[in-house]
Amino acid sequence: LQIEALLFTGLIYLLEGLQVSLSGLIFLPIMSQYNLSSYAGCIVSSSLVFFMAIGSISTGYLTNKWQRRPILVMGLSVIFMGNLIAYINSVVILLLTRSIIGFSLGAIMPITMNNLVEVMPAKFRSFWIIAISVFFSVGAILSCSFLFMTYPNIDNFFVILSIPSFVVFLLYAVFYRENARYLILNGEHEKGFDIIEKFMNDGKKLDETERVQIIKGVDFGMNKEVKLTGKVYFMFKRYGKVTIILTCIWVLHSVMVNGGVFNLFIGLSNSAGFLYENEDDPEEKKIGDYKDTFHMFIIFYAIFAVSVILAGLITEIKCLGRKFTIFVGFLISSLVSLFILLEGFGSGLFFA
């Protein structure tokens, strides 16, 4: 059951890597294909992450109205169809498809992560939650590879991108099932017990005493207290402070990763000749013919994949943990940024 949760969560991270990586510098060839200005390109590129935020906020409402599985399957079908429809060379359709793909990703990402956390044991849970980001790198590398294969004529890029999206949708539609804890918590006890019995090594059926104990165990703690104390007030009183702190950390992380990576890619692209100045109009940036930039992107995401595994291992060391790992990550990033600022972007590029 835990392996299933890891694989299914990894597939969603793969889709996120496929889509979010396009919101960075490698969106430039797409801008050229659709004849977008810099301003329009920024709007279309940013629409994905903007609607991901809206989708994430709506996850709670959607899962309360319907169960997780229908939301996941529907969201994945939208992502697949959105990629397929983006084949039409229209700015309006591109903006629309990027927006609905972003909303769908934002809605399903928290669901899969919740499912993973609910079934993983406390031991090494931190490692798996972090290490699963390797799939993001796999998705980003696939996006770069697809662009590399189709560049400079990228007419069929989104059609190719829809293939892994369709495969993930198909796997979820056929094989994904709710976990036992979620089913029992939502009152579907028999379905939850069936899953538990299936994974019991001795093959025995649960007796009535065991069933009652499982129900009490699932309903104990925060879920029960929330029901008794008035939900929002209880949640904020008990978890408000840590939620605000974690939100600030995540915002800073997004600025550091997305902003830092984008600026790094700009430097790599300029060094490789991915961008060059038009002789007739020096202000205008054009797409170059150098595919080495795609290789640089792939190398970057490969290094990123290794780093998240190392970060996960560090968090499991008792004397270090997550707090120390986050602190060191921000410290190193700050020092590298300061080094580039003092030494100049060109000289510090390789070091970064």
CSV table of C-alpha atoms in Angstrom, one decimal:
chain,number,residue,atom,x,y,z
A,1,LEU,CA,0.0,0.0,0.0
A,2,GLN,CA,2.9,2.3,0.8
A,3,ILE,CA,4.6,1.5,-2.5
A,4,GLU,CA,1.4,2.3,-4.3
A,5,ALA,CA,1.2,5.7,-2.6
A,6,LEU,CA,4.8,6.5,-3.4
A,7,LEU,CA,4.4,5.6,-7.1
A,8,PHE,CA,1.1,7.5,-7.5
A,9,THR,CA,2.4,10.5,-5.7
A,10,GLY,CA,5.5,10.4,-7.9
A,11,LEU,CA,3.4,10.4,-11.0
A,12,ILE,CA,1.7,13.6,-10.0
A,13,TYR,CA,5.1,15.2,-9.2
A,14,LEU,CA,6.2,14.1,-12.7
A,15,LEU,CA,3.3,15.9,-14.2
A,16,GLU,CA,4.1,19.0,-12.1
A,17,GLY,CA,7.7,18.9,-13.4
A,18,LEU,CA,6.4,18.6,-17.0
A,19,GLN,CA,4.2,21.7,-16.6
A,20,VAL,CA,6.0,24.0,-14.1
A,21,SER,CA,9.4,23.7,-15.9
A,22,LEU,CA,7.6,25.4,-18.9
A,23,SER,CA,6.9,28.4,-16.8
A,24,GLY,CA,10.6,29.3,-16.8
A,25,LEU,CA,13.0,30.2,-19.5
A,26,ILE,CA,12.3,27.2,-21.8
A,27,PHE,CA,8.9,28.8,-22.4
A,28,LEU,CA,10.7,31.2,-24.8
A,29,PRO,CA,10.5,28.8,-27.8
A,30,ILE,CA,6.8,28.5,-27.1
A,31,MET,CA,6.5,32.3,-27.1
A,32,SER,CA,8.2,32.3,-30.5
A,33,GLN,CA,5.9,29.6,-31.9
A,34,TYR,CA,2.8,31.5,-30.8
A,35,ASN,CA,4.2,34.9,-31.7
A,36,LEU,CA,3.9,36.3,-28.2
A,37,SER,CA,5.4,39.5,-27.0
A,38,SER,CA,7.4,39.5,-23.8
A,39,TYR,CA,4.5,40.9,-21.9
A,40,ALA,CA,2.0,38.4,-23.2
A,41,GLY,CA,4.5,35.6,-22.7
A,42,CYS,CA,4.9,36.5,-19.1
A,43,ILE,CA,1.1,36.5,-18.5
A,44,VAL,CA,0.7,33.1,-20.3
A,45,SER,CA,3.7,31.6,-18.5
A,46,SER,CA,2.6,32.8,-15.1
A,47,SER,CA,-1.0,31.7,-15.5
A,48,LEU,CA,-0.1,28.1,-14.7
A,49,VAL,CA,1.4,28.9,-11.2
A,50,PHE,CA,-1.3,31.5,-10.5
A,51,PHE,CA,-4.1,29.0,-11.0
A,52,MET,CA,-2.2,26.3,-9.2
A,53,ALA,CA,-2.5,28.5,-6.1
A,54,ILE,CA,-6.3,28.9,-6.7
A,55,GLY,CA,-6.6,25.1,-7.2
A,56,SER,CA,-4.8,24.4,-4.0
A,57,ILE,CA,-7.1,26.6,-2.1
A,58,SER,CA,-10.1,24.8,-3.5
A,59,THR,CA,-8.9,21.3,-2.7
A,60,GLY,CA,-10.6,21.2,0.7
A,61,TYR,CA,-13.9,22.2,-0.7
A,62,LEU,CA,-13.7,19.8,-3.6
A,63,THR,CA,-12.8,16.8,-1.5
A,64,ASN,CA,-15.6,17.5,0.9
A,65,LYS,CA,-18.1,17.7,-1.9
A,66,TRP,CA,-16.7,14.6,-3.7
A,67,GLN,CA,-14.2,12.0,-2.7
A,68,ARG,CA,-10.5,12.2,-3.6
A,69,ARG,CA,-10.5,9.6,-6.4
A,70,PRO,CA,-13.1,11.4,-8.7
A,71,ILE,CA,-11.2,14.7,-8.2
A,72,LEU,CA,-7.9,13.1,-9.1
A,73,VAL,CA,-9.2,11.3,-12.2
A,74,MET,CA,-11.1,14.4,-13.4
A,75,GLY,CA,-8.1,16.7,-12.8
A,76,LEU,CA,-5.8,14.4,-14.7
A,77,SER,CA,-8.2,14.1,-17.6
A,78,VAL,CA,-8.3,17.9,-17.8
A,79,ILE,CA,-4.5,18.1,-17.8
A,80,PHE,CA,-4.3,15.6,-20.6
A,81,MET,CA,-7.0,17.3,-22.7
A,82,GLY,CA,-5.5,20.7,-22.0
A,83,ASN,CA,-2.1,19.6,-23.4
A,84,LEU,CA,-3.8,18.1,-26.5
A,85,ILE,CA,-5.9,21.2,-27.2
A,86,ALA,CA,-2.8,23.5,-26.8
A,87,TYR,CA,-1.8,22.1,-30.2
A,88,ILE,CA,-4.1,24.7,-31.8
A,89,ASN,CA,-2.0,27.8,-32.5
A,90,SER,CA,-4.0,30.3,-30.6
A,91,VAL,CA,-2.9,32.6,-27.8
A,92,VAL,CA,-6.3,32.6,-26.2
A,93,ILE,CA,-6.4,28.8,-26.2
A,94,LEU,CA,-2.8,28.6,-24.9
A,95,LEU,CA,-3.7,30.9,-22.0
A,96,LEU,CA,-6.9,29.0,-21.3
A,97,THR,CA,-5.2,25.6,-21.3
A,98,ARG,CA,-2.3,26.7,-19.2
A,99,SER,CA,-4.8,28.1,-16.7
A,100,ILE,CA,-7.0,25.0,-16.4
A,101,ILE,CA,-3.9,22.8,-16.2
A,102,GLY,CA,-2.6,24.9,-13.4
A,103,PHE,CA,-5.9,24.8,-11.5
A,104,SER,CA,-6.1,21.0,-11.9
A,105,LEU,CA,-2.5,20.5,-10.7
A,106,GLY,CA,-3.1,22.7,-7.7
A,107,ALA,CA,-6.2,20.8,-6.8
A,108,ILE,CA,-4.7,17.3,-7.0
A,109,MET,CA,-1.2,17.9,-5.6
A,110,PRO,CA,-2.3,18.2,-1.9
A,111,ILE,CA,-4.6,15.2,-2.3
A,112,THR,CA,-1.7,12.9,-3.3
A,113,MET,CA,0.6,14.2,-0.7
A,114,ASN,CA,-2.1,13.7,2.0
A,115,ASN,CA,-2.5,10.2,0.8
A,116,LEU,CA,1.2,9.5,1.0
A,117,VAL,CA,1.5,11.0,4.5
A,118,GLU,CA,-1.5,9.0,5.8
A,119,VAL,CA,0.0,5.6,4.8
A,120,MET,CA,3.7,6.1,5.4
A,121,PRO,CA,5.1,5.1,8.8
A,122,ALA,CA,6.6,7.8,11.0
A,123,LYS,CA,10.1,6.3,10.5
A,124,PHE,CA,11.6,7.7,7.3
A,125,ARG,CA,8.4,9.6,6.5
A,126,SER,CA,10.4,12.8,6.2
A,127,PHE,CA,12.8,11.2,3.8
A,128,TRP,CA,10.1,10.0,1.4
A,129,ILE,CA,8.2,13.2,1.4
A,130,ILE,CA,11.3,15.1,0.3
A,131,ALA,CA,12.8,12.4,-1.9
A,132,ILE,CA,9.6,12.1,-3.9
A,133,SER,CA,10.5,15.4,-5.5
A,134,VAL,CA,12.9,13.4,-7.7
A,135,PHE,CA,9.9,12.8,-9.9
A,136,PHE,CA,9.6,16.5,-10.4
A,137,SER,CA,13.1,16.5,-11.9
A,138,VAL,CA,12.2,13.6,-14.1
A,139,GLY,CA,9.2,15.5,-15.5
A,140,ALA,CA,11.3,18.7,-16.0
A,141,ILE,CA,14.0,16.7,-17.9
A,142,LEU,CA,11.2,15.1,-20.1
A,143,SER,CA,10.0,18.6,-20.9
A,144,CYS,CA,13.4,19.8,-21.9
A,145,SER,CA,14.0,16.6,-23.9
A,146,PHE,CA,10.7,17.0,-25.8
A,147,LEU,CA,11.6,20.6,-26.6
A,148,PHE,CA,15.1,19.5,-27.6
A,149,MET,CA,13.6,16.9,-30.0
A,150,THR,CA,11.1,19.2,-31.6
A,151,TYR,CA,13.1,22.5,-31.6
A,152,PRO,CA,13.1,24.8,-33.5
A,153,ASN,CA,9.8,23.6,-35.1
A,154,ILE,CA,7.8,22.8,-32.0
A,155,ASP,CA,4.4,22.4,-33.6
A,156,ASN,CA,3.8,19.0,-32.1
A,157,PHE,CA,5.4,19.7,-28.7
A,158,PHE,CA,2.1,19.8,-26.7
A,159,VAL,CA,0.9,16.7,-28.4
A,160,ILE,CA,4.0,14.9,-27.3
A,161,LEU,CA,3.6,16.4,-23.8
A,162,SER,CA,0.1,15.0,-23.7
A,163,ILE,CA,1.4,11.4,-24.0
A,164,PRO,CA,2.8,11.1,-20.4
A,165,SER,CA,-0.3,13.0,-19.2
A,166,PHE,CA,-2.5,10.4,-20.7
A,167,VAL,CA,-0.5,7.5,-19.3
A,168,VAL,CA,-0.8,9.0,-15.8
A,169,PHE,CA,-4.5,9.6,-16.2
A,170,LEU,CA,-5.0,6.0,-17.4
A,171,LEU,CA,-3.1,4.6,-14.4
A,172,TYR,CA,-5.1,6.6,-11.9
A,173,ALA,CA,-8.4,5.7,-13.6
A,174,VAL,CA,-7.7,2.0,-13.6
A,175,PHE,CA,-5.6,1.3,-10.5
A,176,TYR,CA,-5.9,4.2,-8.0
A,177,ARG,CA,-8.0,3.5,-4.9
A,178,GLU,CA,-8.7,5.4,-1.7
A,179,ASN,CA,-6.6,4.5,1.3
A,180,ALA,CA,-8.3,2.7,4.3
A,181,ARG,CA,-7.9,5.6,6.7
A,182,TYR,CA,-9.6,8.1,4.4
A,183,LEU,CA,-12.5,5.7,3.8
A,184,ILE,CA,-13.1,4.9,7.4
A,185,LEU,CA,-12.8,8.6,8.4
A,186,ASN,CA,-15.6,9.3,5.8
A,187,GLY,CA,-17.9,6.6,7.2
A,188,GLU,CA,-17.2,4.0,4.5
A,189,HIS,CA,-16.1,1.4,7.0
A,190,GLU,CA,-16.6,-1.8,5.0
A,191,LYS,CA,-14.5,-0.5,2.1
A,192,GLY,CA,-11.7,0.5,4.4
A,193,PHE,CA,-11.8,-2.8,6.2
A,194,ASP,CA,-11.6,-4.7,2.9
A,195,ILE,CA,-8.4,-2.9,2.0
A,196,ILE,CA,-6.9,-3.6,5.5
A,197,GLU,CA,-7.8,-7.3,5.3
A,198,LYS,CA,-6.3,-7.5,1.8
A,199,PHE,CA,-2.9,-6.4,3.0
A,200,MET,CA,-2.9,-8.4,6.3
A,201,ASN,CA,-0.2,-11.1,6.0
A,202,ASP,CA,-2.2,-13.8,7.8
A,203,GLY,CA,-5.2,-13.5,5.5
A,204,LYS,CA,-7.7,-13.4,8.4
A,205,LYS,CA,-10.8,-11.3,8.7
A,206,LEU,CA,-11.1,-8.5,11.2
A,207,ASP,CA,-13.3,-9.3,14.2
A,208,GLU,CA,-15.7,-6.8,15.7
A,209,THR,CA,-13.3,-5.8,18.4
A,210,GLU,CA,-10.5,-5.0,16.0
A,211,ARG,CA,-12.9,-3.0,13.8
A,212,VAL,CA,-14.0,-0.9,16.7
A,213,GLN,CA,-10.4,-0.3,17.7
A,214,ILE,CA,-9.5,0.8,14.1
A,215,ILE,CA,-12.4,3.2,13.9
A,216,LYS,CA,-11.4,4.7,17.3
A,217,GLY,CA,-7.8,5.0,16.2
A,218,VAL,CA,-8.7,6.7,13.0
A,219,ASP,CA,-11.2,9.1,14.6
A,220,PHE,CA,-8.9,9.9,17.6
A,221,GLY,CA,-6.9,13.1,17.8
A,222,MET,CA,-7.2,16.2,15.7
A,223,ASN,CA,-10.2,15.0,13.6
A,224,LYS,CA,-12.3,14.3,16.7
A,225,GLU,CA,-11.2,17.5,18.5
A,226,VAL,CA,-12.0,19.6,15.4
A,227,LYS,CA,-15.6,18.2,15.3
A,228,LEU,CA,-16.1,18.9,19.0
A,229,THR,CA,-14.5,22.3,19.3
A,230,GLY,CA,-15.7,24.3,16.3
A,231,LYS,CA,-13.2,23.5,13.5
A,232,VAL,CA,-11.7,26.9,12.3
A,233,TYR,CA,-11.2,28.3,15.8
A,234,PHE,CA,-9.6,25.1,17.1
A,235,MET,CA,-7.4,24.7,14.0
A,236,PHE,CA,-6.1,28.3,14.2
A,237,LYS,CA,-5.5,28.3,17.9
A,238,ARG,CA,-3.6,25.0,17.8
A,239,TYR,CA,-1.9,25.2,14.4
A,240,GLY,CA,-2.1,28.9,13.4
A,241,LYS,CA,1.4,29.9,14.5
A,242,VAL,CA,3.2,27.0,12.8
A,243,THR,CA,1.0,27.4,9.7
A,244,ILE,CA,2.1,31.1,9.3
A,245,ILE,CA,5.7,30.2,9.9
A,246,LEU,CA,5.6,27.3,7.3
A,247,THR,CA,3.8,29.6,4.8
A,248,CYS,CA,6.6,32.2,5.1
A,249,ILE,CA,9.2,29.5,4.7
A,250,TRP,CA,7.4,28.2,1.6
A,251,VAL,CA,7.1,31.7,0.1
A,252,LEU,CA,10.8,32.3,0.6
A,253,HIS,CA,11.6,28.9,-0.8
A,254,SER,CA,9.5,29.6,-3.9
A,255,VAL,CA,11.3,33.0,-4.4
A,256,MET,CA,14.7,31.3,-3.9
A,257,VAL,CA,14.0,28.3,-6.2
A,258,ASN,CA,11.9,29.8,-8.9
A,259,GLY,CA,13.5,33.2,-9.0
A,260,GLY,CA,17.0,31.9,-8.5
A,261,VAL,CA,16.7,29.1,-11.0
A,262,PHE,CA,15.2,31.5,-13.6
A,263,ASN,CA,18.0,33.9,-13.2
A,264,LEU,CA,20.5,31.1,-13.4
A,265,PHE,CA,18.9,29.8,-16.6
A,266,ILE,CA,19.1,33.3,-18.0
A,267,GLY,CA,22.9,33.3,-17.4
A,268,LEU,CA,23.2,29.8,-18.9
A,269,SER,CA,21.2,30.7,-21.9
A,270,ASN,CA,23.2,33.9,-22.6
A,271,SER,CA,26.4,31.9,-22.2
A,272,ALA,CA,25.2,29.2,-24.6
A,273,GLY,CA,23.8,31.6,-27.2
A,274,PHE,CA,20.2,30.6,-26.6
A,275,LEU,CA,19.3,34.3,-26.7
A,276,TYR,CA,20.9,36.8,-29.0
A,277,GLU,CA,20.4,40.4,-29.9
A,278,ASN,CA,18.7,41.2,-33.2
A,279,GLU,CA,21.0,43.4,-35.3
A,280,ASP,CA,18.1,45.5,-36.6
A,281,ASP,CA,16.7,46.0,-33.1
A,282,PRO,CA,19.2,45.6,-30.3
A,283,GLU,CA,16.4,45.8,-27.7
A,284,GLU,CA,14.7,42.7,-29.1
A,285,LYS,CA,15.7,39.3,-28.0
A,286,LYS,CA,15.4,36.4,-30.4
A,287,ILE,CA,15.6,32.7,-30.0
A,288,GLY,CA,19.0,31.3,-31.1
A,289,ASP,CA,19.8,28.0,-32.7
A,290,TYR,CA,21.9,26.6,-29.9
A,291,LYS,CA,20.5,23.4,-28.3
A,292,ASP,CA,23.3,23.2,-25.7
A,293,THR,CA,21.1,25.2,-23.4
A,294,PHE,CA,18.6,22.3,-23.2
A,295,HIS,CA,21.5,20.1,-22.1
A,296,MET,CA,22.4,22.6,-19.4
A,297,PHE,CA,18.8,22.5,-18.1
A,298,ILE,CA,18.8,18.7,-18.0
A,299,ILE,CA,22.1,18.7,-16.1
A,300,PHE,CA,20.6,21.2,-13.6
A,301,TYR,CA,17.5,19.1,-13.0
A,302,ALA,CA,19.6,16.0,-12.6
A,303,ILE,CA,21.7,17.7,-9.9
A,304,PHE,CA,18.4,18.9,-8.3
A,305,ALA,CA,17.2,15.2,-8.2
A,306,VAL,CA,20.4,14.1,-6.3
A,307,SER,CA,20.1,17.1,-3.9
A,308,VAL,CA,16.6,16.3,-2.8
A,309,ILE,CA,17.6,12.7,-2.0
A,310,LEU,CA,20.5,14.0,0.1
A,311,ALA,CA,18.2,16.5,1.8
A,312,GLY,CA,15.8,13.7,2.7
A,313,LEU,CA,18.6,11.6,4.2
A,314,ILE,CA,19.9,14.5,6.2
A,315,THR,CA,16.4,15.2,7.7
A,316,GLU,CA,16.4,11.6,9.1
A,317,ILE,CA,19.6,12.2,11.1
A,318,LYS,CA,18.4,12.8,14.6
A,319,CYS,CA,20.9,15.5,15.5
A,320,LEU,CA,20.1,17.4,12.3
A,321,GLY,CA,16.4,17.1,11.2
A,322,ARG,CA,14.2,19.3,9.0
A,323,LYS,CA,14.9,22.6,10.7
A,324,PHE,CA,18.6,22.3,10.3
A,325,THR,CA,18.3,21.2,6.7
A,326,ILE,CA,16.1,24.2,5.8
A,327,PHE,CA,18.5,26.6,7.6
A,328,VAL,CA,21.5,25.2,5.8
A,329,GLY,CA,19.7,25.3,2.4
A,330,PHE,CA,18.8,29.0,2.8
A,331,LEU,CA,22.3,29.8,4.1
A,332,ILE,CA,24.1,28.2,1.2
A,333,SER,CA,21.7,29.8,-1.3
A,334,SER,CA,22.2,33.2,0.2
A,335,LEU,CA,26.0,32.8,0.2
A,336,VAL,CA,26.0,31.7,-3.4
A,337,SER,CA,23.8,34.7,-4.4
A,338,LEU,CA,26.1,37.1,-2.5
A,339,PHE,CA,29.2,35.6,-4.2
A,340,ILE,CA,27.6,36.1,-7.6
A,341,LEU,CA,26.6,39.6,-6.7
A,342,LEU,CA,30.2,40.5,-5.6
A,343,GLU,CA,32.1,38.6,-8.2
A,344,GLY,CA,29.8,39.3,-11.2
A,345,PHE,CA,27.3,36.9,-12.7
A,346,GLY,CA,29.6,35.6,-15.4
A,347,SER,CA,32.4,34.6,-13.0
A,348,GLY,CA,30.1,33.0,-10.5
A,349,LEU,CA,27.9,31.1,-12.9
A,350,PHE,CA,29.7,27.8,-12.8
A,351,PHE,CA,30.0,28.0,-9.1
A,352,ALA,CA,26.2,28.6,-8.7
